[in-house]
DNA sequence: ACCTGAACACCGTTCAAGT
DNA sequence: ACCTGAACACCGTTCAAGT
């Protein structure tokens, strides 16, 4: 399992470094991503990861500064696999493609949304679609400040929608009880039952596209 | 500190229940809210709460089913203190007032946003502004499905903006490094430095109002 | 340079016992 | 009915020691 046969022309003094002995940073990060996608970001622990890698928890610290450092790197790597720029020239298609890509990579890795909600890991995701969006918005004539505000509106919306979809925050939810607590009218109950994202008929794709079009329509109007 | 002098006409057999001895559910929830607002939702623990209440951790379990139950109740109570319906008749003012109220109660309790991100606690907040918003949207002619989608766009946006503001996710952020990681052009750096929410010149209030108006413009157009 | 083992200071929660 | 104390099965991380 530890043999490495590649590039046989190297001297044996280098073989100590090159031998793919157990751990290395990349392997740790990849195992983290797999584990987070499988069990969720909240269930992830260094001890469980170590056990899955067949190693002592402390062995991880040779390749990772802390749990937080590891999770940041995992989120970074996931986000880096997305392409936000598709060479579109139309500003609206440019932005749509950008945030569809962000949404898709988060859905492909179901642990991502939750991962980014853990202490300040989101920021790296924040820069990903920024350049192409600001470029597109300058075409519509938005000044830099408004463009940045519009950009954060789009990011907020997209990440929250993914979060709803992948975490299913409505699984623990009793509409009737919530409506009673908030003193809402009973007429809501029926509507909520059939239209709420909790129900199986809720179409997350179409809900996302609808919200995205609302924001883009708003930008177009201004 | 434990004496209760109200309603002196009661018999002494009831005094055992009425004596405000140490704990009760309301006191536990109130202490939780204060602690979460002071130290943050992530730092909150039952053991720390018990110690602050001068009691054994296990004493809490007489008034609370679990940590999650306690956090849900704390979030519920905070949200219940908000008034979403201000008796407006204009649909746009109706929605604006509703989400400004949601945002304000979350900012008044800085731990709220993070609290709601912890396992499925958000849902109760989700119902709060729902009724008034759906009512307003029906005036514009949106069908129930689109109205629900627009509503979740507004909720997503509002809660995420509060989250950015209260948690300050950009404090741990190095724009230059992030831009390098994401292969972004260097021309972004300068723009980011002065326009990003990290900078002190970022106006969260105006950014919120701008994003809100984008979404409402989008609704108005449709 | 990389890994182990024991230890520290924490968690949420269960259970048996006290009053 | 309410509280305590000991215990269980976990955490992230430090430190000293091995190779």
PDB file of C-alpha atoms in Angstrom, chain B residues 31-152:
ATOM      1  CA  UNK B  31     -30.200  33.878  30.879  1.00  0.00           C
ATOM      2  CA  UNK B  32     -29.528  32.019  27.643  1.00  0.00           C
ATOM      3  CA  UNK B  33     -30.475  35.020  25.527  1.00  0.00           C
ATOM      4  CA  UNK B  34     -28.292  37.326  27.594  1.00  0.00           C
ATOM      5  CA  UNK B  35     -25.374  34.927  27.387  1.00  0.00           C
ATOM      6  CA  UNK B  36     -25.709  34.321  23.650  1.00  0.00           C
ATOM      7  CA  UNK B  37     -25.887  38.051  22.983  1.00  0.00           C
ATOM      8  CA  UNK B  38     -22.838  38.656  25.144  1.00  0.00           C
ATOM      9  CA  UNK B  39     -20.540  35.772  24.184  1.00  0.00           C
ATOM     10  CA  UNK B  40     -21.987  34.504  20.917  1.00  0.00           C
ATOM     11  CA  UNK B  41     -23.989  31.414  20.089  1.00  0.00           C
ATOM     12  CA  UNK B  42     -20.925  29.298  19.401  1.00  0.00           C
ATOM     13  CA  UNK B  43     -19.439  29.884  22.836  1.00  0.00           C
ATOM     14  CA  UNK B  44     -22.682  28.986  24.574  1.00  0.00           C
ATOM     15  CA  UNK B  45     -22.719  25.779  26.598  1.00  0.00           C
ATOM     16  CA  UNK B  46     -25.086  24.309  29.142  1.00  0.00           C
ATOM     17  CA  UNK B  47     -22.255  23.989  31.618  1.00  0.00           C
ATOM     18  CA  UNK B  48     -21.322  27.662  31.333  1.00  0.00           C
ATOM     19  CA  UNK B  49     -24.976  28.639  31.651  1.00  0.00           C
ATOM     20  CA  UNK B  50     -25.391  26.482  34.739  1.00  0.00           C
ATOM     21  CA  UNK B  51     -22.305  27.974  36.317  1.00  0.00           C
ATOM     22  CA  UNK B  52     -23.608  31.484  35.661  1.00  0.00           C
ATOM     23  CA  UNK B  53     -26.928  30.550  37.220  1.00  0.00           C
ATOM     24  CA  UNK B  54     -25.107  29.125  40.225  1.00  0.00           C
ATOM     25  CA  UNK B  55     -26.435  25.660  39.652  1.00  0.00           C
ATOM     26  CA  UNK B  56     -25.391  22.195  38.554  1.00  0.00           C
ATOM     27  CA  UNK B  57     -25.532  21.518  34.765  1.00  0.00           C
ATOM     28  CA  UNK B  58     -28.054  18.782  35.419  1.00  0.00           C
ATOM     29  CA  UNK B  59     -30.447  21.151  37.149  1.00  0.00           C
ATOM     30  CA  UNK B  60     -31.190  22.675  33.757  1.00  0.00           C
ATOM     31  CA  UNK B  61     -32.667  19.432  32.519  1.00  0.00           C
ATOM     32  CA  UNK B  62     -35.631  19.900  34.822  1.00  0.00           C
ATOM     33  CA  UNK B  63     -36.728  22.863  32.717  1.00  0.00           C
ATOM     34  CA  UNK B  64     -35.305  22.105  29.322  1.00  0.00           C
ATOM     35  CA  UNK B  65     -35.335  18.954  27.212  1.00  0.00           C
ATOM     36  CA  UNK B  66     -31.973  19.488  25.554  1.00  0.00           C
ATOM     37  CA  UNK B  67     -29.557  22.164  24.464  1.00  0.00           C
ATOM     38  CA  UNK B  68     -31.329  22.354  21.124  1.00  0.00           C
ATOM     39  CA  UNK B  69     -34.722  22.746  22.762  1.00  0.00           C
ATOM     40  CA  UNK B  70     -33.317  25.611  24.805  1.00  0.00           C
ATOM     41  CA  UNK B  71     -31.800  27.387  21.801  1.00  0.00           C
ATOM     42  CA  UNK B  72     -35.007  27.005  19.809  1.00  0.00           C
ATOM     43  CA  UNK B  73     -36.970  28.558  22.655  1.00  0.00           C
ATOM     44  CA  UNK B  74     -34.492  31.404  22.955  1.00  0.00           C
ATOM     45  CA  UNK B  75     -34.736  32.159  19.236  1.00  0.00           C
ATOM     46  CA  UNK B  76     -38.521  31.914  19.371  1.00  0.00           C
ATOM     47  CA  UNK B  77     -38.719  34.368  22.226  1.00  0.00           C
ATOM     48  CA  UNK B  78     -36.467  36.876  20.495  1.00  0.00           C
ATOM     49  CA  UNK B  79     -38.436  36.681  17.274  1.00  0.00           C
ATOM     50  CA  UNK B  80     -41.719  36.942  19.148  1.00  0.00           C
ATOM     51  CA  UNK B  81     -40.670  40.380  20.351  1.00  0.00           C
ATOM     52  CA  UNK B  82     -40.806  41.735  16.801  1.00  0.00           C
ATOM     53  CA  UNK B  83     -43.869  43.311  15.223  1.00  0.00           C
ATOM     54  CA  UNK B  84     -44.095  42.552  11.537  1.00  0.00           C
ATOM     55  CA  UNK B  85     -47.472  44.047  10.781  1.00  0.00           C
ATOM     56  CA  UNK B  86     -47.626  47.835  10.961  1.00  0.00           C
ATOM     57  CA  UNK B  87     -51.067  48.234   9.421  1.00  0.00           C
ATOM     58  CA  UNK B  88     -49.762  49.565   6.130  1.00  0.00           C
ATOM     59  CA  UNK B  89     -51.991  49.278   3.086  1.00  0.00           C
ATOM     60  CA  UNK B  90     -49.403  49.965   0.393  1.00  0.00           C
ATOM     61  CA  UNK B  91     -47.869  46.608  -0.479  1.00  0.00           C
ATOM     62  CA  UNK B  92     -44.348  47.933  -0.749  1.00  0.00           C
ATOM     63  CA  UNK B  93     -44.376  49.750   2.574  1.00  0.00           C
ATOM     64  CA  UNK B  94     -45.939  46.668   4.090  1.00  0.00           C
ATOM     65  CA  UNK B  95     -43.026  44.460   3.018  1.00  0.00           C
ATOM     66  CA  UNK B  96     -40.357  47.026   3.794  1.00  0.00           C
ATOM     67  CA  UNK B  97     -41.649  47.490   7.332  1.00  0.00           C
ATOM     68  CA  UNK B  98     -41.832  43.771   7.804  1.00  0.00           C
ATOM     69  CA  UNK B  99     -38.229  43.004   6.882  1.00  0.00           C
ATOM     70  CA  UNK B 100     -36.836  46.084   8.543  1.00  0.00           C
ATOM     71  CA  UNK B 101     -38.468  44.774  11.713  1.00  0.00           C
ATOM     72  CA  UNK B 102     -36.919  41.349  11.201  1.00  0.00           C
ATOM     73  CA  UNK B 103     -33.513  42.880  10.632  1.00  0.00           C
ATOM     74  CA  UNK B 104     -33.780  45.171  13.634  1.00  0.00           C
ATOM     75  CA  UNK B 105     -34.679  42.489  16.115  1.00  0.00           C
ATOM     76  CA  UNK B 106     -31.754  40.403  14.869  1.00  0.00           C
ATOM     77  CA  UNK B 107     -29.356  43.308  15.257  1.00  0.00           C
ATOM     78  CA  UNK B 108     -30.717  44.184  18.684  1.00  0.00           C
ATOM     79  CA  UNK B 109     -29.821  40.620  19.686  1.00  0.00           C
ATOM     80  CA  UNK B 110     -26.466  40.147  17.985  1.00  0.00           C
ATOM     81  CA  UNK B 111     -26.384  36.442  18.706  1.00  0.00           C
ATOM     82  CA  UNK B 112     -29.649  35.764  16.898  1.00  0.00           C
ATOM     83  CA  UNK B 113     -28.343  35.322  13.367  1.00  0.00           C
ATOM     84  CA  UNK B 114     -25.752  32.761  14.399  1.00  0.00           C
ATOM     85  CA  UNK B 115     -28.273  31.125  16.691  1.00  0.00           C
ATOM     86  CA  UNK B 116     -30.637  30.568  13.804  1.00  0.00           C
ATOM     87  CA  UNK B 117     -27.901  29.031  11.710  1.00  0.00           C
ATOM     88  CA  UNK B 118     -27.492  26.290  14.291  1.00  0.00           C
ATOM     89  CA  UNK B 119     -29.433  23.205  13.325  1.00  0.00           C
ATOM     90  CA  UNK B 120     -32.847  24.128  12.054  1.00  0.00           C
ATOM     91  CA  UNK B 121     -33.629  26.931  14.439  1.00  0.00           C
ATOM     92  CA  UNK B 122     -34.375  29.362  11.639  1.00  0.00           C
ATOM     93  CA  UNK B 123     -37.835  27.990  10.820  1.00  0.00           C
ATOM     94  CA  UNK B 124     -39.692  29.842  13.541  1.00  0.00           C
ATOM     95  CA  UNK B 125     -38.257  33.080  12.200  1.00  0.00           C
ATOM     96  CA  UNK B 126     -39.385  32.007   8.790  1.00  0.00           C
ATOM     97  CA  UNK B 127     -43.035  32.185   9.712  1.00  0.00           C
ATOM     98  CA  UNK B 128     -42.916  35.521  11.427  1.00  0.00           C
ATOM     99  CA  UNK B 129     -42.991  37.852   8.442  1.00  0.00           C
ATOM    100  CA  UNK B 130     -44.680  35.334   6.195  1.00  0.00           C
ATOM    101  CA  UNK B 131     -48.300  36.293   6.587  1.00  0.00           C
ATOM    102  CA  UNK B 132     -47.936  40.010   6.029  1.00  0.00           C
ATOM    103  CA  UNK B 133     -45.612  39.460   3.078  1.00  0.00           C
ATOM    104  CA  UNK B 134     -47.850  36.964   1.331  1.00  0.00           C
ATOM    105  CA  UNK B 135     -50.764  39.296   1.876  1.00  0.00           C
ATOM    106  CA  UNK B 136     -48.849  42.185   0.334  1.00  0.00           C
ATOM    107  CA  UNK B 137     -47.696  40.099  -2.620  1.00  0.00           C
ATOM    108  CA  UNK B 138     -51.213  38.955  -3.408  1.00  0.00           C
ATOM    109  CA  UNK B 139     -52.064  42.628  -3.940  1.00  0.00           C
ATOM    110  CA  UNK B 140     -49.466  42.832  -6.702  1.00  0.00           C
ATOM    111  CA  UNK B 141     -51.062  39.837  -8.359  1.00  0.00           C
ATOM    112  CA  UNK B 142     -48.464  37.184  -7.637  1.00  0.00           C
ATOM    113  CA  UNK B 143     -49.770  33.622  -7.535  1.00  0.00           C
ATOM    114  CA  UNK B 144     -49.200  31.708  -4.260  1.00  0.00           C
ATOM    115  CA  UNK B 145     -46.188  29.776  -5.541  1.00  0.00           C
ATOM    116  CA  UNK B 146     -44.354  32.813  -6.857  1.00  0.00           C
ATOM    117  CA  UNK B 147     -45.311  34.727  -3.728  1.00  0.00           C
ATOM    118  CA  UNK B 148     -43.722  32.030  -1.583  1.00  0.00           C
ATOM    119  CA  UNK B 149     -40.600  32.105  -3.744  1.00  0.00           C
ATOM    120  CA  UNK B 150     -40.378  35.859  -3.471  1.00  0.00           C
ATOM    121  CA  UNK B 151     -40.872  35.590   0.255  1.00  0.00           C
ATOM    122  CA  UNK B 152     -37.958  33.188   0.666  1.00  0.00           C
TER     123      UNK B 152
END
